[in-house]
Short mmCIF file of C-alpha atoms and ligand atoms in Angstrom, two decimals:
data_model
loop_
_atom_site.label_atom_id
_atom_site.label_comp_id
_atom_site.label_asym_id
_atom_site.label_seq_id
_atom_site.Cartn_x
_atom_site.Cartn_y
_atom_site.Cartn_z
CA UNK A 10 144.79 84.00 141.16
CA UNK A 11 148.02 85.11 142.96
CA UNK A 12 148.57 88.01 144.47
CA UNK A 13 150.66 90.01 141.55
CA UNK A 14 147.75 88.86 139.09
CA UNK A 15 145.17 90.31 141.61
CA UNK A 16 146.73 93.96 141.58
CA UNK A 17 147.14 93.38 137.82
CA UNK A 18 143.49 92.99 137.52
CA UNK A 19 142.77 96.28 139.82
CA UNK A 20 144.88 98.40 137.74
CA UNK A 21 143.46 97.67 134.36
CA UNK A 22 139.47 97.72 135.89
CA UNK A 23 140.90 101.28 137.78
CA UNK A 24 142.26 102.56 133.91
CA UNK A 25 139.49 101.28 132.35
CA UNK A 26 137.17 103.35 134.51
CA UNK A 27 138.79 106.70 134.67
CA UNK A 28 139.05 106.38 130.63
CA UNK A 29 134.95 106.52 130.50
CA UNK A 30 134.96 109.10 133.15
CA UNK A 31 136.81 111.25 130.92
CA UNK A 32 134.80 110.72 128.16
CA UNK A 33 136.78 108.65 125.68
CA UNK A 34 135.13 104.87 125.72
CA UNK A 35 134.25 104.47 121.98
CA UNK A 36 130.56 104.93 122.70
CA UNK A 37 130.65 107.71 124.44
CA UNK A 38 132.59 109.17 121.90
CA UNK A 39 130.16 108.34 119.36
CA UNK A 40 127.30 110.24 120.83
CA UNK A 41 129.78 113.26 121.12
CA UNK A 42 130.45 113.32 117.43
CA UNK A 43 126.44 112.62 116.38
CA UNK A 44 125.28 115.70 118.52
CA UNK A 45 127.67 117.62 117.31
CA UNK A 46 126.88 116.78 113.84
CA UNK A 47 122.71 117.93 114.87
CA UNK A 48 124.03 120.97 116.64
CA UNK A 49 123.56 123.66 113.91
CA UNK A 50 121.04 122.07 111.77
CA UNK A 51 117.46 123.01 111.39
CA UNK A 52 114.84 120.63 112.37
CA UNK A 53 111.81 120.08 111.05
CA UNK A 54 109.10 118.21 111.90
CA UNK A 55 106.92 116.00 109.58
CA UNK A 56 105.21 112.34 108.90
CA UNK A 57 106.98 109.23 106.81
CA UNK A 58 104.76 109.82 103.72
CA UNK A 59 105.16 105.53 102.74
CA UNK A 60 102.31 103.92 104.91
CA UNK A 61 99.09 104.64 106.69
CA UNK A 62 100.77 104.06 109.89
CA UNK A 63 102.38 107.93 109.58
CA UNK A 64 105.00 107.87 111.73
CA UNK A 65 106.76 110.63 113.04
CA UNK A 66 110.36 112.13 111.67
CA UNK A 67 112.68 114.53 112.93
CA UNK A 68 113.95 115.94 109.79
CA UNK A 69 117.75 117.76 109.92
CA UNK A 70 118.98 120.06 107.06
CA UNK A 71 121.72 122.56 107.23
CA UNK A 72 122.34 125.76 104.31
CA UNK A 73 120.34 129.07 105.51
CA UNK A 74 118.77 129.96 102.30
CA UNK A 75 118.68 133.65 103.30
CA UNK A 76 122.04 133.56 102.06
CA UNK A 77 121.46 132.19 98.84
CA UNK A 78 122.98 128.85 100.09
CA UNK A 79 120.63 126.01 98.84
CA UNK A 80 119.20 123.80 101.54
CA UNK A 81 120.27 120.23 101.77
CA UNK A 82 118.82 117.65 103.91
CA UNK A 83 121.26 115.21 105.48
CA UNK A 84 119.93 113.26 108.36
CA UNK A 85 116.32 111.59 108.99
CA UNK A 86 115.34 109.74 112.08
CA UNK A 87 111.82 109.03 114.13
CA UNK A 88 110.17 111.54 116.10
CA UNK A 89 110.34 110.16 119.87
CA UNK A 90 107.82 112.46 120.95
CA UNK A 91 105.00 111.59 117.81
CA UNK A 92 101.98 109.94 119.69
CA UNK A 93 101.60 107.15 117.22
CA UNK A 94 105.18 105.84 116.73
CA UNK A 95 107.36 106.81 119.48
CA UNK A 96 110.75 107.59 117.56
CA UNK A 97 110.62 103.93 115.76
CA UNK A 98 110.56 103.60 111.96
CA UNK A 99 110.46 100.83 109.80
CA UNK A 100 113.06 100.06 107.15
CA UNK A 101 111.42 102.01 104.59
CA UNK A 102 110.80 105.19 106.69
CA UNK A 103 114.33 104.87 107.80
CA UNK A 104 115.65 105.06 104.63
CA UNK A 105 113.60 108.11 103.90
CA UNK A 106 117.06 109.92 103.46
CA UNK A 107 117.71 108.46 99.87
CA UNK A 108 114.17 108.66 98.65
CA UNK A 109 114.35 112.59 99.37
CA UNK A 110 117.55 113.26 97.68
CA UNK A 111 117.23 111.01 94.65
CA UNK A 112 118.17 112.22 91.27
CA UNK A 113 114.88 109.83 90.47
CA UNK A 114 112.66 112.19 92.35
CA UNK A 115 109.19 113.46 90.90
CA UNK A 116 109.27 117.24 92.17
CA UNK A 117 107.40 119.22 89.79
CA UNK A 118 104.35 118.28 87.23
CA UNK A 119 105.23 116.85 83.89
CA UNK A 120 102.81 116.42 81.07
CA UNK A 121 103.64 114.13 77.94
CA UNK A 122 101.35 114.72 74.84
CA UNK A 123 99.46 112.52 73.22
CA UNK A 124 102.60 110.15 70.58
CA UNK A 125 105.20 112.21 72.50
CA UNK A 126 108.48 110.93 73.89
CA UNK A 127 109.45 113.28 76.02
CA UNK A 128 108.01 114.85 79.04
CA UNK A 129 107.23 118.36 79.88
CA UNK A 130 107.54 120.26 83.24
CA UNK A 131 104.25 122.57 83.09
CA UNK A 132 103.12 124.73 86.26
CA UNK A 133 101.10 123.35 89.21
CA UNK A 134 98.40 126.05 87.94
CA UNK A 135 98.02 124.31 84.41
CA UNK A 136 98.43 121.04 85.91
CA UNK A 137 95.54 121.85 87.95
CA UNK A 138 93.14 123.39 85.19
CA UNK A 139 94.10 120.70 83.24
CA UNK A 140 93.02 118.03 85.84
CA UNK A 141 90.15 120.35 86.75
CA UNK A 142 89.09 120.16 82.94
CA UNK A 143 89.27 116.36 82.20
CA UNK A 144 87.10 115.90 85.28
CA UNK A 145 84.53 117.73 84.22
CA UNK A 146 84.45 116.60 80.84
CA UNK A 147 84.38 112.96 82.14
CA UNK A 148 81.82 113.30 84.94
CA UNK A 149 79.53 115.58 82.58
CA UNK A 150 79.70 112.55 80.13
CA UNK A 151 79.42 109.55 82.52
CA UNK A 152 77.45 110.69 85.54
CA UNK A 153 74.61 108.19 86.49
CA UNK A 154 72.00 109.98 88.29
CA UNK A 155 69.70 107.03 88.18
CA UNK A 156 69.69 103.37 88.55
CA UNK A 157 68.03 100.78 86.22
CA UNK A 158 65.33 100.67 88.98
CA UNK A 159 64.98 104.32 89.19
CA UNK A 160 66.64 104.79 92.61
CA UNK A 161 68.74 108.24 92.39
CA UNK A 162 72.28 107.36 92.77
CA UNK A 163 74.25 110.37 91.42
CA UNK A 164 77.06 107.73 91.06
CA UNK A 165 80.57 108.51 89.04
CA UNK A 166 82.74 105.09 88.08
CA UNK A 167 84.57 106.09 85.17
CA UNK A 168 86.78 108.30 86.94
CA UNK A 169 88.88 107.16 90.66
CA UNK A 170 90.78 109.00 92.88
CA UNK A 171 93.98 107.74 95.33
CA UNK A 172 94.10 109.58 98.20
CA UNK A 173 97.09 110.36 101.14
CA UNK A 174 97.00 107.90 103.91
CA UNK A 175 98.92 109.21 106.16
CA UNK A 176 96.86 112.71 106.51
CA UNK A 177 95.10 113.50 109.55
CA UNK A 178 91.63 112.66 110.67
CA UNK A 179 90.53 116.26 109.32
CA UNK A 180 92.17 115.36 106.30
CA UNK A 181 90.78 112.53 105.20
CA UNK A 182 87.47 113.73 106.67
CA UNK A 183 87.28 116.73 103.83
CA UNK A 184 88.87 114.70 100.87
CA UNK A 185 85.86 111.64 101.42
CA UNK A 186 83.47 114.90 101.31
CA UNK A 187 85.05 116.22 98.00
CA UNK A 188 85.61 112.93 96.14
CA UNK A 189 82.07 111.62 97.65
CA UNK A 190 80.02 114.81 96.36
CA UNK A 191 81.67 114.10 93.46
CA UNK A 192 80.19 110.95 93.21
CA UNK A 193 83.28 108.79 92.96
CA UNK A 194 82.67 105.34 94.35
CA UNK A 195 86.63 104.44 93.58
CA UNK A 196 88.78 105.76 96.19
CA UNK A 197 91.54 104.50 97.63
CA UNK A 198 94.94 105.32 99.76
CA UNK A 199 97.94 104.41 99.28
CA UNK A 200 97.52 102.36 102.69
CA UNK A 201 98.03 98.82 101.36
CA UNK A 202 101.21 99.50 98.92
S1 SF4 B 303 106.60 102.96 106.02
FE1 SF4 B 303 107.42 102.39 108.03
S2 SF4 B 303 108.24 104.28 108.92
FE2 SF4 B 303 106.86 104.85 107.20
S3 SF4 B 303 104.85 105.21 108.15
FE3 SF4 B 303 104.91 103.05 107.49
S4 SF4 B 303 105.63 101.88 109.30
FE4 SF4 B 303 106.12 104.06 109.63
#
């Protein structure tokens, strides 16, 4: 290297410096224009609702509904401080974003008639009496309170029930205590899926 190409290479190392120091190398940049974009949104807290690992997400939505604006969520990412996953998702729970605003999505409950077509939106309080009501019919039927041998069992298999697996300890503690003093033997999560 000669002499001019020495100063050459000072210069463009000396440019190349003062540009990050004012702010403007393109990563830099970048994390300008992503806070920016987080600045005014509301964030809510809550758990990737695919696996039984639960991971943590920092949920971002902007519209204040006060005003009659409709919410709209528009950015999902993991939870850095959420004791079991540290801010990492999988591909699934970081596509969480698409699964929440799809056209697709289930949001209220439908019931379709028996030889019916079509489905109907009912309210959560029918859907529950209605649930409520088949259960009862079908445990009142098909409850075995003894075995062949005698042996009290109070045992219900004509009915299961799938369960959250991503709820908390005191959860899951409470739904095993329903769906066991029910009787149910089948219960599962959604853990394996
Ligand atoms: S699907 Fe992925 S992101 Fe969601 S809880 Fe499971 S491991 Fe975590």
């Amino acid at each position: 290297m000669n002499r001019r190409q020495f100063f050459k290479l000072c210069a463009g190392t000396a440019a190349t410096s003062a540009i990050a120091a004012l702010g403007m190398m393109p990563t830099v940049a970048q994390a300008a224009t992503r806070e920016f974009k987080l600045t005014s949104a509301k964030e809510t807290r809550n758990n990737c609702c695919y696996c039984s690992v639960g991971c943590g997400l920092l949920m971002y939505s902007r519209g204040d509904v006060s005003k009659n604006v409709e919410a709209s969520l528009f950015h999902i990412e993991g939870d850095a401080d959420h004791p079991v996953s540290r801010g990492r998702l999988c591909p699934k729970g970081a596509g969480l974003l698409d699964f929440v605003n799809s056209p697709d999505r289930l949001k209220f409950p439908e019931y379709r008639a028996p030889g019916a077509t079509e489905w109907t939106r009912i309210t959560w309080e029918d859907a529950f009496k209605r649930i409520a009501r088949l259960m009862k019919d079908d445990r009142d039927k098909n409850m075995v309170a003894v075995n062949e041998q005698g042996t009290t069992v109070n045992r219900w298999l004509t009915t299961g029930m799938l369960t959250a697996s991503a709820q908390s300890n005191e959860a899951g503690f409470l739904t095993q205590k329903f769906a066991r003093g029910l009787g149910l033997v089948a219960v599962d999560t959604q853990a394996r899926i």
